[in-house]
Amino acid sequence: MASLDYSHRRLVNIFGPERVSRHPAERLMHSRDFAFLPKAANLQWKLIPDFVVLPKRVEEVSALVNLAYEAGLLLVPHGGGSGLAGGAVPNRGGVLVDMRQMNRVVKVDADRRRITVQAGMTWKEAADFAAHKGLFLPVVPQGAPASTIGGWYSSGGVGIGSMKYGSARDVVVDAEAVLPNGDAIHTADPTADGDLAFANLNPAFFGGEGTIGILTEVTLQTFPKPEEIRPLSYSTKDLWSVRDIVPAIADSDLEPYHVSIIDPMHLAFVKATRHEGLDPQGLLNVVFDGPKDEVNASEKELDRFMEEHGAKKLPETDARAQWDGRFDLYPARRLSGGLVVAESLVPTGRFPDVLRSVGNLIKRLKMQVAVNSFLVDRNTVAVNPYLLMDEQHPLGPTSLSFVKKFDDAVLRVGGHPQGLGLFHAFNFDRMHKGAQGLYTSVKAVFDPHYKVNPGKMVEVWTRYALPLIDTIPPEIMRFGLDLAAVVRSLKPTRDRYVTLGGAR
Amino acid sequence: MGLLVDTAFLDAASTAPALQDMLRPALVEALFTRNDRALPPELVAVLGRQPSVTVKAKSDVDVAKLVQVANGQESTVSLGLSAEDFHYVRRQLEVGKDRDIGIYLRPFALTTHPWIVPPQGGIEIDVRDLSEIEIDEKGHRAVVGIGCRWKALYDAAVQAGHIVPFFPVVPLDYGIVDAFAGDALFESYRAPFRRYLLGVRSFTSHGRKARLGFEEVPNHGTGYDLLNLLQNSLTEFVVPVAASFLLAPRPRVMKNIAFHYPDPAKLAEALAKLTASGRSPLYANVYDASAWQLLRPGATGGPFTLELGLAGAPTVVAVREKGVEALLAGFTAKEEIASPYDVEARSYTKNAEKIGRLLFPGYVLGPAKSFADLVAKLKSVSQAERAKMSLFGSVRAQGSFVLAPGFDTPKERPKIYSVSHRVWDLVNATPGSVYLSRLAHLWSEDRMYRERLAWMQKLKSEIDSAKVVEPRVVPR
């Protein structure tokens, strides 16, 4: 490996001095994503990058990849930092490639309703741009204001609108990526959007967490702007009362654009943070899109349906406020130093079982947890519980054990956790029993020298490139988290950040 | 076999001394049309090979054993054969000789034509008995053996209170295997086939069980989307045995409505309006008069027909129908008729057989506004080839269509080649449109495409390292 000073000079040659940083504050800022990590994590991973670079053009990314190979540097692509699995943070230092300055619109194809944007643009910016052109980007992440196009696509995202329009995979037609060999390629034929087009590499990058290349440009399929987008909200006594309504919506012939399920605890957190908003209650937010007459008819059908299931319709202003605040999911972070989020997909029919498991975990691990969920398709619910923790308390980090225990429960019912990255890679072997070799083949083929975001997803590298201690076996990670759960359950008092009228 | 085998073979063949000066398209033509006079004997020998044995697999266990026999892990004794059969199988497979024993899945119904390189000896698996259908009682999904017919799945789903939300673009009697080993294209108005495919149970070339994707939920956020990466060439990477699909609940109202149009220009206008409206049918099929007649013998219709499947809650469907009717101005007649998918299995098969006799050179994709132009150009192919054309197609919400022209002419290789080439030429001259066919994939000289193909070849070498799953063929 070349010296850091030499590497710095070479990086400056590519990006100029203003877009290369070795400043400690800059590097520290880029050493984490949205996931909480205890300080002790620095013992096993070198989370702080050696350099932060800000590319603007694909040629710069290509030059960077070539330099990485030459100088023995590891590259870590980084989007908006809204990930939860440590997919975009370094594990052995290296160069952190902050893509956020690649945020231009490249092309608009009005005939095919497609827009091509650079991968560092956020989903919110892309959706706003599409709207400005009279188009509709129907699928966006819940963290759309921060989440970049390349970042969310790389994490295999599902989000708002997935119920009707699918995942990020279904709106990405083509991408430009710089591969670990330095070549920039188009991952698909942008005109051939059929399933019969062979050699379409889009899926390799969907969920690939930036481990086989760096996305620089993405072509998105948009749709005509709907005449109406109508949010509706229905209230139930508590989250448990929603358990049967969600599978019933999935079983019905209603065609909502988005269905989200809000936990009373979440509303309590929001109220404690902002001193406004709805009182704690179980909440179902349903959104319809389309021509006005169809939306009107759908609303009437839904009103009847909800009445039959004992849910009460909330005023339009409340529903609108919920919809307007759809991207602001975690204001509760202000209540404590740490926030831990788990993401998963579970079969709709097993949603009540998962809620029950979470309830048991809350009791056992003595935590305050809010469970927000949304329908991904008729068979799938995304269940995303989050909890607050006191990071200053010595036992604070034991809260991370919740994620492991929750993942266990999800896998038991035929679902799976979402995101592998660095912190959740211990689930990889449990998810892909028997097929692990096929996944590792992809990394081995595209990045044989392990230069781009290595040591994640399919394996976990430590900061030490020494035999025996260079990787952490998944069993050890799982054991550590199980042990943390035992310690946590011995804790004498329960964490309490807000009070919730005895609901839990 | 498959694209990767064909392209590797083409690359190898083009380096043969006798063929070095031949241009790639000419080589493709000579190989595809089996022009024995232009080819060296060793290549002709390759093109004439057949599978050594065809085994009707009864279960996953049989498939696993066959893979293990092919990769040398097991002797053929484990197949449970009699001594006589055992020796026959060993002799047929040429066990002990220096040649890879490949595993090949036999497709049920090919829309277009086989790839250039046929199975080279080895074991062909007939998957007809892998046809079990398990419909989830608690959710909306089904796990289906790849030997199951799409129509059988559709009927079973309807009986269980669901619908299969993806439909064949050409109404042939496809098996699920045809989505992986053949060239069946399934779609709905709103989404492509991949949205409904949750997972595939398969065996790797090393004989290990490997599930790609999941069986109850989609694979988002679980690493590379291998399921969709390999889907079109799946049988070149693994041996699939079953697939899990997303179903939809059966709506209270389902209507199949046909709108007849006097000419393609008016239909094109209607398609553009429909796809810009946000009104969402379950499926939107287009036919010309000849295709309509084949599908519904004796029925009358216009020169072009748009068939919409409207499904949903009663009040929503009523509003949608009214809205759609107002949108699709220009039609000469409208009729509500039975869905082409709800017919009895026997008559579906009978119709499919009739349609299957046509020569389909591939699929043509384009934006709605170029519909009339492409139809006119395809008609010119029909005139030049003196073959009556039947046009099947479907429309997608994003504003594009896919057309499958079928020509009433014998399915002889030179004819397939010349028809395909004419379609290729006309699509190349129509900006924004694409021709998806097995030959077109071999003709394409697009640099990026060839680069992507090279990556897929590398991936095949890595995943099929035992060289069992449709192994590549090098002419010797």
mmCIF file with all atom_site columns, C-alpha atoms in Angstrom, chain A residues 48-143:
data_model
loop_
_atom_site.group_PDB
_atom_site.id
_atom_site.type_symbol
_atom_site.label_atom_id
_atom_site.label_alt_id
_atom_site.label_comp_id
_atom_site.label_asym_id
_atom_site.label_entity_id
_atom_site.label_seq_id
_atom_site.pdbx_PDB_ins_code
_atom_site.Cartn_x
_atom_site.Cartn_y
_atom_site.Cartn_z
_atom_site.occupancy
_atom_site.B_iso_or_equiv
_atom_site.pdbx_formal_charge
_atom_site.auth_seq_id
_atom_site.auth_comp_id
_atom_site.auth_asym_id
_atom_site.auth_atom_id
_atom_site.pdbx_PDB_model_num
ATOM 1  C CA . ILE A 1 48  ? -12.956 6.705  10.252  1.00 0.00 ? 48  ILE A CA 1
ATOM 2  C CA . PRO A 1 49  ? -11.835 6.989  6.621   1.00 0.00 ? 49  PRO A CA 1
ATOM 3  C CA . ASP A 1 50  ? -8.373  8.158  5.669   1.00 0.00 ? 50  ASP A CA 1
ATOM 4  C CA . PHE A 1 51  ? -9.761  10.512 3.042   1.00 0.00 ? 51  PHE A CA 1
ATOM 5  C CA . VAL A 1 52  ? -13.105 11.890 1.974   1.00 0.00 ? 52  VAL A CA 1
ATOM 6  C CA . VAL A 1 53  ? -13.506 12.721 -1.717  1.00 0.00 ? 53  VAL A CA 1
ATOM 7  C CA . LEU A 1 54  ? -16.383 14.387 -3.534  1.00 0.00 ? 54  LEU A CA 1
ATOM 8  C CA . PRO A 1 55  ? -16.543 13.355 -7.189  1.00 0.00 ? 55  PRO A CA 1
ATOM 9  C CA . LYS A 1 56  ? -18.610 15.300 -9.702  1.00 0.00 ? 56  LYS A CA 1
ATOM 10 C CA . ARG A 1 57  ? -18.027 13.363 -12.902 1.00 0.00 ? 57  ARG A CA 1
ATOM 11 C CA . VAL A 1 58  ? -17.897 9.720  -13.878 1.00 0.00 ? 58  VAL A CA 1
ATOM 12 C CA . GLU A 1 59  ? -14.345 10.143 -15.231 1.00 0.00 ? 59  GLU A CA 1
ATOM 13 C CA . GLU A 1 60  ? -13.206 11.148 -11.758 1.00 0.00 ? 60  GLU A CA 1
ATOM 14 C CA . VAL A 1 61  ? -14.761 8.038  -10.256 1.00 0.00 ? 61  VAL A CA 1
ATOM 15 C CA . SER A 1 62  ? -13.028 5.887  -12.882 1.00 0.00 ? 62  SER A CA 1
ATOM 16 C CA . ALA A 1 63  ? -9.701  7.548  -12.150 1.00 0.00 ? 63  ALA A CA 1
ATOM 17 C CA . LEU A 1 64  ? -10.284 7.036  -8.431  1.00 0.00 ? 64  LEU A CA 1
ATOM 18 C CA . VAL A 1 65  ? -10.960 3.322  -8.881  1.00 0.00 ? 65  VAL A CA 1
ATOM 19 C CA . ASN A 1 66  ? -7.798  2.949  -10.934 1.00 0.00 ? 66  ASN A CA 1
ATOM 20 C CA . LEU A 1 67  ? -5.822  4.800  -8.288  1.00 0.00 ? 67  LEU A CA 1
ATOM 21 C CA . ALA A 1 68  ? -7.305  2.596  -5.564  1.00 0.00 ? 68  ALA A CA 1
ATOM 22 C CA . TYR A 1 69  ? -5.998  -0.449 -7.368  1.00 0.00 ? 69  TYR A CA 1
ATOM 23 C CA . GLU A 1 70  ? -2.592  1.100  -7.874  1.00 0.00 ? 70  GLU A CA 1
ATOM 24 C CA . ALA A 1 71  ? -2.163  2.552  -4.370  1.00 0.00 ? 71  ALA A CA 1
ATOM 25 C CA . GLY A 1 72  ? -3.862  -0.250 -2.447  1.00 0.00 ? 72  GLY A CA 1
ATOM 26 C CA . LEU A 1 73  ? -6.662  1.958  -1.159  1.00 0.00 ? 73  LEU A CA 1
ATOM 27 C CA . LEU A 1 74  ? -10.085 0.671  -0.219  1.00 0.00 ? 74  LEU A CA 1
ATOM 28 C CA . LEU A 1 75  ? -13.097 2.591  -1.520  1.00 0.00 ? 75  LEU A CA 1
ATOM 29 C CA . VAL A 1 76  ? -16.366 3.089  0.323   1.00 0.00 ? 76  VAL A CA 1
ATOM 30 C CA . PRO A 1 77  ? -19.192 4.708  -1.670  1.00 0.00 ? 77  PRO A CA 1
ATOM 31 C CA . HIS A 1 78  ? -21.397 6.887  0.523   1.00 0.00 ? 78  HIS A CA 1
ATOM 32 C CA . GLY A 1 79  ? -24.760 8.457  -0.273  1.00 0.00 ? 79  GLY A CA 1
ATOM 33 C CA . GLY A 1 80  ? -26.950 10.394 2.113   1.00 0.00 ? 80  GLY A CA 1
ATOM 34 C CA . GLY A 1 81  ? -25.875 8.405  5.168   1.00 0.00 ? 81  GLY A CA 1
ATOM 35 C CA . SER A 1 82  ? -29.433 7.293  5.854   1.00 0.00 ? 82  SER A CA 1
ATOM 36 C CA . GLY A 1 83  ? -28.575 3.586  5.839   1.00 0.00 ? 83  GLY A CA 1
ATOM 37 C CA . LEU A 1 84  ? -29.067 1.463  8.929   1.00 0.00 ? 84  LEU A CA 1
ATOM 38 C CA . ALA A 1 85  ? -26.662 -1.395 8.364   1.00 0.00 ? 85  ALA A CA 1
ATOM 39 C CA . GLY A 1 86  ? -23.266 0.249  8.074   1.00 0.00 ? 86  GLY A CA 1
ATOM 40 C CA . GLY A 1 87  ? -23.112 -0.450 4.350   1.00 0.00 ? 87  GLY A CA 1
ATOM 41 C CA . ALA A 1 88  ? -21.609 2.967  3.650   1.00 0.00 ? 88  ALA A CA 1
ATOM 42 C CA . VAL A 1 89  ? -19.103 3.324  6.466   1.00 0.00 ? 89  VAL A CA 1
ATOM 43 C CA . PRO A 1 90  ? -15.490 2.159  6.335   1.00 0.00 ? 90  PRO A CA 1
ATOM 44 C CA . ASN A 1 91  ? -14.306 -0.931 8.173   1.00 0.00 ? 91  ASN A CA 1
ATOM 45 C CA . ARG A 1 92  ? -10.591 -0.515 7.402   1.00 0.00 ? 92  ARG A CA 1
ATOM 46 C CA . GLY A 1 93  ? -10.377 3.177  6.654   1.00 0.00 ? 93  GLY A CA 1
ATOM 47 C CA . GLY A 1 94  ? -9.641  3.982  3.026   1.00 0.00 ? 94  GLY A CA 1
ATOM 48 C CA . VAL A 1 95  ? -11.277 6.550  0.784   1.00 0.00 ? 95  VAL A CA 1
ATOM 49 C CA . LEU A 1 96  ? -14.858 7.480  1.481   1.00 0.00 ? 96  LEU A CA 1
ATOM 50 C CA . VAL A 1 97  ? -16.498 8.490  -1.786  1.00 0.00 ? 97  VAL A CA 1
ATOM 51 C CA . ASP A 1 98  ? -19.206 10.970 -0.905  1.00 0.00 ? 98  ASP A CA 1
ATOM 52 C CA . MET A 1 99  ? -21.468 10.991 -3.966  1.00 0.00 ? 99  MET A CA 1
ATOM 53 C CA . ARG A 1 100 ? -23.643 13.917 -2.983  1.00 0.00 ? 100 ARG A CA 1
ATOM 54 C CA . GLN A 1 101 ? -22.058 16.371 -5.383  1.00 0.00 ? 101 GLN A CA 1
ATOM 55 C CA . MET A 1 102 ? -23.097 14.157 -8.287  1.00 0.00 ? 102 MET A CA 1
ATOM 56 C CA . ASN A 1 103 ? -26.607 15.496 -8.113  1.00 0.00 ? 103 ASN A CA 1
ATOM 57 C CA . ARG A 1 104 ? -27.454 16.870 -11.542 1.00 0.00 ? 104 ARG A CA 1
ATOM 58 C CA . VAL A 1 105 ? -30.283 15.979 -13.892 1.00 0.00 ? 105 VAL A CA 1
ATOM 59 C CA . VAL A 1 106 ? -28.695 14.490 -16.983 1.00 0.00 ? 106 VAL A CA 1
ATOM 60 C CA . LYS A 1 107 ? -31.580 13.902 -19.364 1.00 0.00 ? 107 LYS A CA 1
ATOM 61 C CA . VAL A 1 108 ? -35.365 13.900 -19.652 1.00 0.00 ? 108 VAL A CA 1
ATOM 62 C CA . ASP A 1 109 ? -37.025 11.531 -22.115 1.00 0.00 ? 109 ASP A CA 1
ATOM 63 C CA . ALA A 1 110 ? -40.569 12.871 -22.279 1.00 0.00 ? 110 ALA A CA 1
ATOM 64 C CA . ASP A 1 111 ? -41.750 10.210 -24.758 1.00 0.00 ? 111 ASP A CA 1
ATOM 65 C CA . ARG A 1 112 ? -40.884 7.379  -22.430 1.00 0.00 ? 112 ARG A CA 1
ATOM 66 C CA . ARG A 1 113 ? -41.448 9.393  -19.248 1.00 0.00 ? 113 ARG A CA 1
ATOM 67 C CA . ARG A 1 114 ? -37.927 8.784  -18.037 1.00 0.00 ? 114 ARG A CA 1
ATOM 68 C CA . ILE A 1 115 ? -35.454 10.977 -16.270 1.00 0.00 ? 115 ILE A CA 1
ATOM 69 C CA . THR A 1 116 ? -31.747 10.325 -16.006 1.00 0.00 ? 116 THR A CA 1
ATOM 70 C CA . VAL A 1 117 ? -30.055 11.773 -12.937 1.00 0.00 ? 117 VAL A CA 1
ATOM 71 C CA . GLN A 1 118 ? -26.698 11.467 -11.252 1.00 0.00 ? 118 GLN A CA 1
ATOM 72 C CA . ALA A 1 119 ? -26.666 8.920  -8.466  1.00 0.00 ? 119 ALA A CA 1
ATOM 73 C CA . GLY A 1 120 ? -25.946 11.431 -5.700  1.00 0.00 ? 120 GLY A CA 1
ATOM 74 C CA . MET A 1 121 ? -29.230 13.266 -6.135  1.00 0.00 ? 121 MET A CA 1
ATOM 75 C CA . THR A 1 122 ? -31.731 12.592 -3.368  1.00 0.00 ? 122 THR A CA 1
ATOM 76 C CA . TRP A 1 123 ? -35.018 10.824 -4.070  1.00 0.00 ? 123 TRP A CA 1
ATOM 77 C CA . LYS A 1 124 ? -36.914 13.882 -2.905  1.00 0.00 ? 124 LYS A CA 1
ATOM 78 C CA . GLU A 1 125 ? -35.032 16.097 -5.360  1.00 0.00 ? 125 GLU A CA 1
ATOM 79 C CA . ALA A 1 126 ? -35.682 13.619 -8.172  1.00 0.00 ? 126 ALA A CA 1
ATOM 80 C CA . ALA A 1 127 ? -39.387 13.345 -7.262  1.00 0.00 ? 127 ALA A CA 1
ATOM 81 C CA . ASP A 1 128 ? -39.686 17.140 -7.102  1.00 0.00 ? 128 ASP A CA 1
ATOM 82 C CA . PHE A 1 129 ? -37.953 17.500 -10.448 1.00 0.00 ? 129 PHE A CA 1
ATOM 83 C CA . ALA A 1 130 ? -40.275 14.887 -11.982 1.00 0.00 ? 130 ALA A CA 1
ATOM 84 C CA . ALA A 1 131 ? -43.293 16.704 -10.550 1.00 0.00 ? 131 ALA A CA 1
ATOM 85 C CA . HIS A 1 132 ? -42.008 19.946 -12.044 1.00 0.00 ? 132 HIS A CA 1
ATOM 86 C CA . LYS A 1 133 ? -42.029 18.205 -15.434 1.00 0.00 ? 133 LYS A CA 1
ATOM 87 C CA . GLY A 1 134 ? -45.567 16.908 -14.896 1.00 0.00 ? 134 GLY A CA 1
ATOM 88 C CA . LEU A 1 135 ? -44.337 13.416 -14.058 1.00 0.00 ? 135 LEU A CA 1
ATOM 89 C CA . PHE A 1 136 ? -44.654 11.227 -11.003 1.00 0.00 ? 136 PHE A CA 1
ATOM 90 C CA . LEU A 1 137 ? -41.855 9.245  -9.399  1.00 0.00 ? 137 LEU A CA 1
ATOM 91 C CA . PRO A 1 138 ? -44.089 6.786  -7.603  1.00 0.00 ? 138 PRO A CA 1
ATOM 92 C CA . VAL A 1 139 ? -41.660 4.943  -5.330  1.00 0.00 ? 139 VAL A CA 1
ATOM 93 C CA . VAL A 1 140 ? -39.488 6.829  -2.863  1.00 0.00 ? 140 VAL A CA 1
ATOM 94 C CA . PRO A 1 141 ? -37.810 5.918  0.416   1.00 0.00 ? 141 PRO A CA 1
ATOM 95 C CA . GLN A 1 142 ? -39.114 7.064  3.767   1.00 0.00 ? 142 GLN A CA 1
ATOM 96 C CA . GLY A 1 143 ? -35.878 8.959  4.110   1.00 0.00 ? 143 GLY A CA 1
#
